[in-house]
């Protein structure tokens, strides 16, 4: 087994442990919110929508944590920077697949509860109204993209200086706004007004997400190629 595969297995093992805690906390908090808002008769929030919003942040945080500690640990144990990059990219992609499957299971369970209880299920998919396949692609690419954005921000601060890091944060905000705009997610009102004439399609949105992910992977590889280990 090569070292990048070992890095991927070890990192995925750690990520999965954190994901179990995150998922348990999400379900607990969601149930509390449902009980409270139902009591106030104002509940209009689906499990999948809540899962998508919070899991994007979870992946962003995982990305932010993937630089200093992971790099220093693996390099100090004889792993090259190339294997570190390949291992973490592989582990995060696999975790995105697992968490996407979990999201689909939550959606199925929520619909089952509504069906058994005889309630009307009126919640739409969080992304643009399309097929299950498109929704799955959108959720998978969103989770992986947010991980890479977090990793990119962390790498920027680690390799350069706070000013460059701040610039990278602003660049990532722009990527998120464009991504959300073309996947039909919430964006600031001025963006909606300025881009009112633009229409999105599943093909273009998938192409855009693929381009963002490929670009970030290339940039991350270049930034981590000769990255120094700081004390």
CSV table of C-alpha atoms in Angstrom, one decimal:
chain,number,residue,atom,x,y,z
A,1,UNK,CA,0.0,0.0,0.0
A,2,UNK,CA,1.5,3.3,-1.0
A,3,UNK,CA,1.8,6.2,1.4
A,4,UNK,CA,-0.9,8.4,-0.1
A,5,UNK,CA,-3.4,5.5,0.4
A,6,UNK,CA,-2.2,5.2,4.0
A,7,UNK,CA,-2.7,8.9,4.5
A,8,UNK,CA,-6.2,8.7,3.0
A,9,UNK,CA,-7.2,5.8,5.2
A,10,UNK,CA,-5.9,7.5,8.4
A,11,UNK,CA,-7.5,10.9,7.5
A,12,UNK,CA,-10.8,9.4,6.5
A,13,UNK,CA,-10.8,7.4,9.8
A,14,UNK,CA,-10.4,10.7,11.7
A,15,UNK,CA,-13.0,12.6,9.6
A,16,UNK,CA,-15.6,9.8,10.0
A,17,UNK,CA,-15.2,9.9,13.8
A,18,UNK,CA,-15.7,13.7,13.8
A,19,UNK,CA,-18.7,13.2,11.3
A,20,UNK,CA,-20.4,10.9,13.7
A,21,UNK,CA,-20.3,13.5,16.5
A,22,UNK,CA,-21.4,16.2,14.1
A,23,UNK,CA,-24.3,14.2,12.8
A,24,UNK,CA,-25.5,13.2,16.3
A,25,UNK,CA,-25.4,16.9,17.4
A,26,UNK,CA,-27.2,18.0,14.2
A,27,UNK,CA,-30.0,15.6,14.7
A,28,UNK,CA,-30.3,16.5,18.4
A,29,UNK,CA,-30.4,20.2,17.7
A,30,UNK,CA,-32.8,19.8,14.7
A,31,UNK,CA,-35.3,17.8,16.9
A,32,UNK,CA,-35.2,20.5,19.6
A,33,UNK,CA,-35.8,23.2,16.9
A,34,UNK,CA,-38.7,21.2,15.5
A,35,UNK,CA,-40.3,20.8,18.9
A,36,UNK,CA,-39.9,24.5,19.8
A,37,UNK,CA,-41.1,25.8,16.4
A,38,UNK,CA,-44.0,23.4,16.2
A,39,UNK,CA,-45.1,24.7,19.5
A,40,UNK,CA,-45.1,28.2,18.0
A,41,UNK,CA,-46.8,26.9,14.8
A,42,UNK,CA,-44.0,28.5,12.7
A,43,UNK,CA,-42.1,25.4,11.6
A,44,UNK,CA,-41.4,25.3,7.9
A,45,UNK,CA,-37.9,23.9,7.6
A,46,UNK,CA,-37.0,20.5,6.2
A,47,UNK,CA,-34.4,18.1,7.5
A,48,UNK,CA,-32.5,18.1,4.2
A,49,UNK,CA,-32.4,21.9,4.0
A,50,UNK,CA,-31.0,22.1,7.5
A,51,UNK,CA,-28.5,19.2,6.8
A,52,UNK,CA,-27.2,20.9,3.6
A,53,UNK,CA,-26.7,24.2,5.3
A,54,UNK,CA,-24.9,22.9,8.4
A,55,UNK,CA,-22.9,20.2,6.6
A,56,UNK,CA,-21.5,22.8,4.2
A,57,UNK,CA,-20.1,24.6,7.2
A,58,UNK,CA,-18.8,21.3,8.7
A,59,UNK,CA,-16.9,20.6,5.5
A,60,UNK,CA,-15.5,24.2,5.5
A,61,UNK,CA,-14.2,23.7,9.0
A,62,UNK,CA,-12.7,20.3,8.1
A,63,UNK,CA,-10.8,22.0,5.3
A,64,UNK,CA,-9.6,24.8,7.6
A,65,UNK,CA,-8.2,22.1,10.0
A,66,UNK,CA,-6.4,20.2,7.2
A,67,UNK,CA,-3.3,22.3,7.0
A,68,UNK,CA,-0.9,22.8,9.8
A,69,UNK,CA,-1.5,19.8,12.1
A,70,UNK,CA,-2.1,17.3,9.4
A,71,UNK,CA,0.9,18.4,7.3
A,72,UNK,CA,3.3,18.5,10.2
A,73,UNK,CA,2.2,15.1,11.4
A,74,UNK,CA,2.4,13.3,8.1
A,75,UNK,CA,5.7,15.0,7.0
A,76,UNK,CA,7.3,14.2,10.3
A,77,UNK,CA,6.4,10.6,9.8
A,78,UNK,CA,8.1,10.4,6.4
A,79,UNK,CA,5.2,11.2,4.1
A,80,UNK,CA,5.9,13.5,1.2
A,81,UNK,CA,3.9,16.6,0.5
A,82,UNK,CA,2.5,15.0,-2.6
A,83,UNK,CA,1.2,12.0,-0.7
A,84,UNK,CA,-0.2,14.4,1.9
A,85,UNK,CA,-2.1,16.3,-0.8
A,86,UNK,CA,-3.3,13.2,-2.6
A,87,UNK,CA,-4.3,11.5,0.7
A,88,UNK,CA,-6.3,14.4,2.0
A,89,UNK,CA,-8.0,15.1,-1.3
A,90,UNK,CA,-9.0,11.4,-1.6
A,91,UNK,CA,-10.3,11.2,2.1
A,92,UNK,CA,-12.4,14.4,1.7
A,93,UNK,CA,-13.9,13.2,-1.6
A,94,UNK,CA,-14.8,9.9,0.0
A,95,UNK,CA,-16.3,11.6,3.1
A,96,UNK,CA,-18.3,13.9,0.7
A,97,UNK,CA,-19.8,10.7,-0.8
A,98,UNK,CA,-20.7,9.3,2.6
A,99,UNK,CA,-22.3,12.5,3.8
A,100,UNK,CA,-24.2,12.8,0.6
A,101,UNK,CA,-25.6,9.3,1.0
A,102,UNK,CA,-26.5,10.3,4.6
A,103,UNK,CA,-28.4,13.4,3.3
A,104,UNK,CA,-30.4,11.2,0.9
A,105,UNK,CA,-31.2,8.8,3.8
A,106,UNK,CA,-32.4,11.7,5.9
A,107,UNK,CA,-34.6,13.0,3.1
A,108,UNK,CA,-36.1,9.5,2.7
A,109,UNK,CA,-36.7,9.2,6.4
A,110,UNK,CA,-38.3,12.6,6.6
A,111,UNK,CA,-40.7,11.7,3.7
A,112,UNK,CA,-41.5,8.4,5.4
A,113,UNK,CA,-42.4,10.1,8.7
A,114,UNK,CA,-44.7,12.5,6.8
A,115,UNK,CA,-46.3,9.6,4.9
A,116,UNK,CA,-46.9,7.5,8.1
A,117,UNK,CA,-48.3,10.6,10.0
A,118,UNK,CA,-50.5,11.5,7.1
A,119,UNK,CA,-49.0,15.0,6.8
A,120,UNK,CA,-48.5,16.8,3.5
A,121,UNK,CA,-44.9,16.9,2.4
A,122,UNK,CA,-44.4,20.3,0.7
A,123,UNK,CA,-40.7,20.9,1.2
A,124,UNK,CA,-38.8,21.3,-2.1
A,125,UNK,CA,-35.3,20.2,-2.8
A,126,UNK,CA,-32.7,22.7,-1.7
A,127,UNK,CA,-31.2,23.1,-5.1
A,128,UNK,CA,-33.0,23.9,-8.3
A,129,UNK,CA,-36.0,21.8,-9.1
A,130,UNK,CA,-34.5,18.8,-10.9
A,131,UNK,CA,-34.1,15.1,-10.7
A,132,UNK,CA,-32.8,13.0,-7.8
A,133,UNK,CA,-29.6,12.4,-9.8
A,134,UNK,CA,-29.0,16.2,-10.2
A,135,UNK,CA,-29.7,16.8,-6.6
A,136,UNK,CA,-27.2,14.1,-5.6
A,137,UNK,CA,-24.6,15.6,-7.8
A,138,UNK,CA,-25.3,19.1,-6.4
A,139,UNK,CA,-25.0,18.0,-2.8
A,140,UNK,CA,-21.8,15.9,-3.4
A,141,UNK,CA,-20.0,18.7,-5.3
A,142,UNK,CA,-21.1,21.3,-2.7
A,143,UNK,CA,-19.7,19.3,0.2
A,144,UNK,CA,-16.4,18.7,-1.6
A,145,UNK,CA,-16.2,22.3,-2.8
A,146,UNK,CA,-16.6,23.7,0.7
A,147,UNK,CA,-13.9,21.4,2.0
A,148,UNK,CA,-11.5,22.6,-0.7
A,149,UNK,CA,-12.4,26.2,0.0
A,150,UNK,CA,-11.6,25.7,3.7
A,151,UNK,CA,-8.3,24.0,2.9
A,152,UNK,CA,-7.5,26.7,0.4
A,153,UNK,CA,-8.0,29.5,3.0
A,154,UNK,CA,-5.9,27.6,5.5
A,155,UNK,CA,-3.1,27.0,3.0
A,156,UNK,CA,-3.1,30.7,2.1
A,157,UNK,CA,-2.7,31.9,5.6
A,158,UNK,CA,-0.1,29.1,6.3
A,159,UNK,CA,2.0,29.8,3.2
A,160,UNK,CA,1.8,33.5,2.7
A,161,UNK,CA,0.7,36.3,5.2
A,162,UNK,CA,-2.5,37.5,6.8
A,163,UNK,CA,-3.1,40.1,4.0
A,164,UNK,CA,-2.8,37.4,1.3
A,165,UNK,CA,-5.0,35.1,3.5
A,166,UNK,CA,-7.7,37.8,3.7
A,167,UNK,CA,-7.6,38.2,-0.1
A,168,UNK,CA,-8.1,34.4,-0.5
A,169,UNK,CA,-11.1,34.6,1.9
A,170,UNK,CA,-12.6,37.3,-0.3
A,171,UNK,CA,-12.0,35.2,-3.4
A,172,UNK,CA,-13.7,32.2,-1.7
A,173,UNK,CA,-16.7,34.3,-0.8
A,174,UNK,CA,-17.0,35.2,-4.5
A,175,UNK,CA,-16.8,31.5,-5.5
A,176,UNK,CA,-19.6,30.6,-3.0
A,177,UNK,CA,-21.8,33.4,-4.3
A,178,UNK,CA,-21.4,32.3,-7.9
A,179,UNK,CA,-21.9,28.7,-6.9
A,180,UNK,CA,-25.0,29.4,-5.0
A,181,UNK,CA,-26.4,31.7,-7.7
A,182,UNK,CA,-26.2,29.0,-10.4
A,183,UNK,CA,-27.4,26.2,-8.1
A,184,UNK,CA,-30.5,28.1,-7.1
A,185,UNK,CA,-29.4,28.7,-3.4
A,186,UNK,CA,-29.7,31.8,-1.4
A,187,UNK,CA,-27.5,34.8,-2.4
A,188,UNK,CA,-27.5,38.5,-1.4
A,189,UNK,CA,-30.2,40.6,-3.0
A,190,UNK,CA,-27.8,42.8,-5.0
A,191,UNK,CA,-26.4,39.7,-6.7
A,192,UNK,CA,-29.9,38.6,-7.7
A,193,UNK,CA,-30.5,42.1,-9.2
A,194,UNK,CA,-27.2,42.3,-11.1
A,195,UNK,CA,-27.5,38.7,-12.4
A,196,UNK,CA,-31.2,38.9,-13.1
A,197,UNK,CA,-30.7,38.2,-16.8
A,198,UNK,CA,-28.7,35.1,-16.2
A,199,UNK,CA,-30.4,31.7,-16.4
A,200,UNK,CA,-28.9,28.5,-15.0
A,201,UNK,CA,-29.1,24.9,-16.2
A,202,UNK,CA,-28.1,21.7,-14.6
A,203,UNK,CA,-25.4,21.1,-17.2
A,204,UNK,CA,-23.8,24.5,-16.7
A,205,UNK,CA,-24.0,24.2,-12.9
A,206,UNK,CA,-22.3,20.8,-12.9
A,207,UNK,CA,-19.7,22.2,-15.3
A,208,UNK,CA,-19.1,25.3,-13.1
A,209,UNK,CA,-18.7,23.1,-9.9
A,210,UNK,CA,-16.3,20.8,-11.7
A,211,UNK,CA,-14.2,23.8,-12.9
A,212,UNK,CA,-14.1,25.3,-9.3
A,213,UNK,CA,-13.1,21.9,-7.9
A,214,UNK,CA,-10.4,21.3,-10.5
A,215,UNK,CA,-9.1,24.8,-10.1
A,216,UNK,CA,-8.9,24.6,-6.3
A,217,UNK,CA,-7.2,21.2,-6.5
A,218,UNK,CA,-4.6,22.6,-8.9
A,219,UNK,CA,-4.0,25.6,-6.7
A,220,UNK,CA,-3.7,23.5,-3.5
A,221,UNK,CA,-1.2,21.2,-5.1
A,222,UNK,CA,0.9,24.1,-6.2
A,223,UNK,CA,0.7,25.8,-2.8
A,224,UNK,CA,1.5,22.6,-0.8
A,225,UNK,CA,4.2,21.3,-3.2
A,226,UNK,CA,7.2,23.0,-1.4
A,227,UNK,CA,5.4,24.2,1.7
A,228,UNK,CA,7.7,24.7,4.7
A,229,UNK,CA,7.0,23.2,8.1
A,230,UNK,CA,6.9,26.0,10.6
A,231,UNK,CA,7.6,25.4,14.3
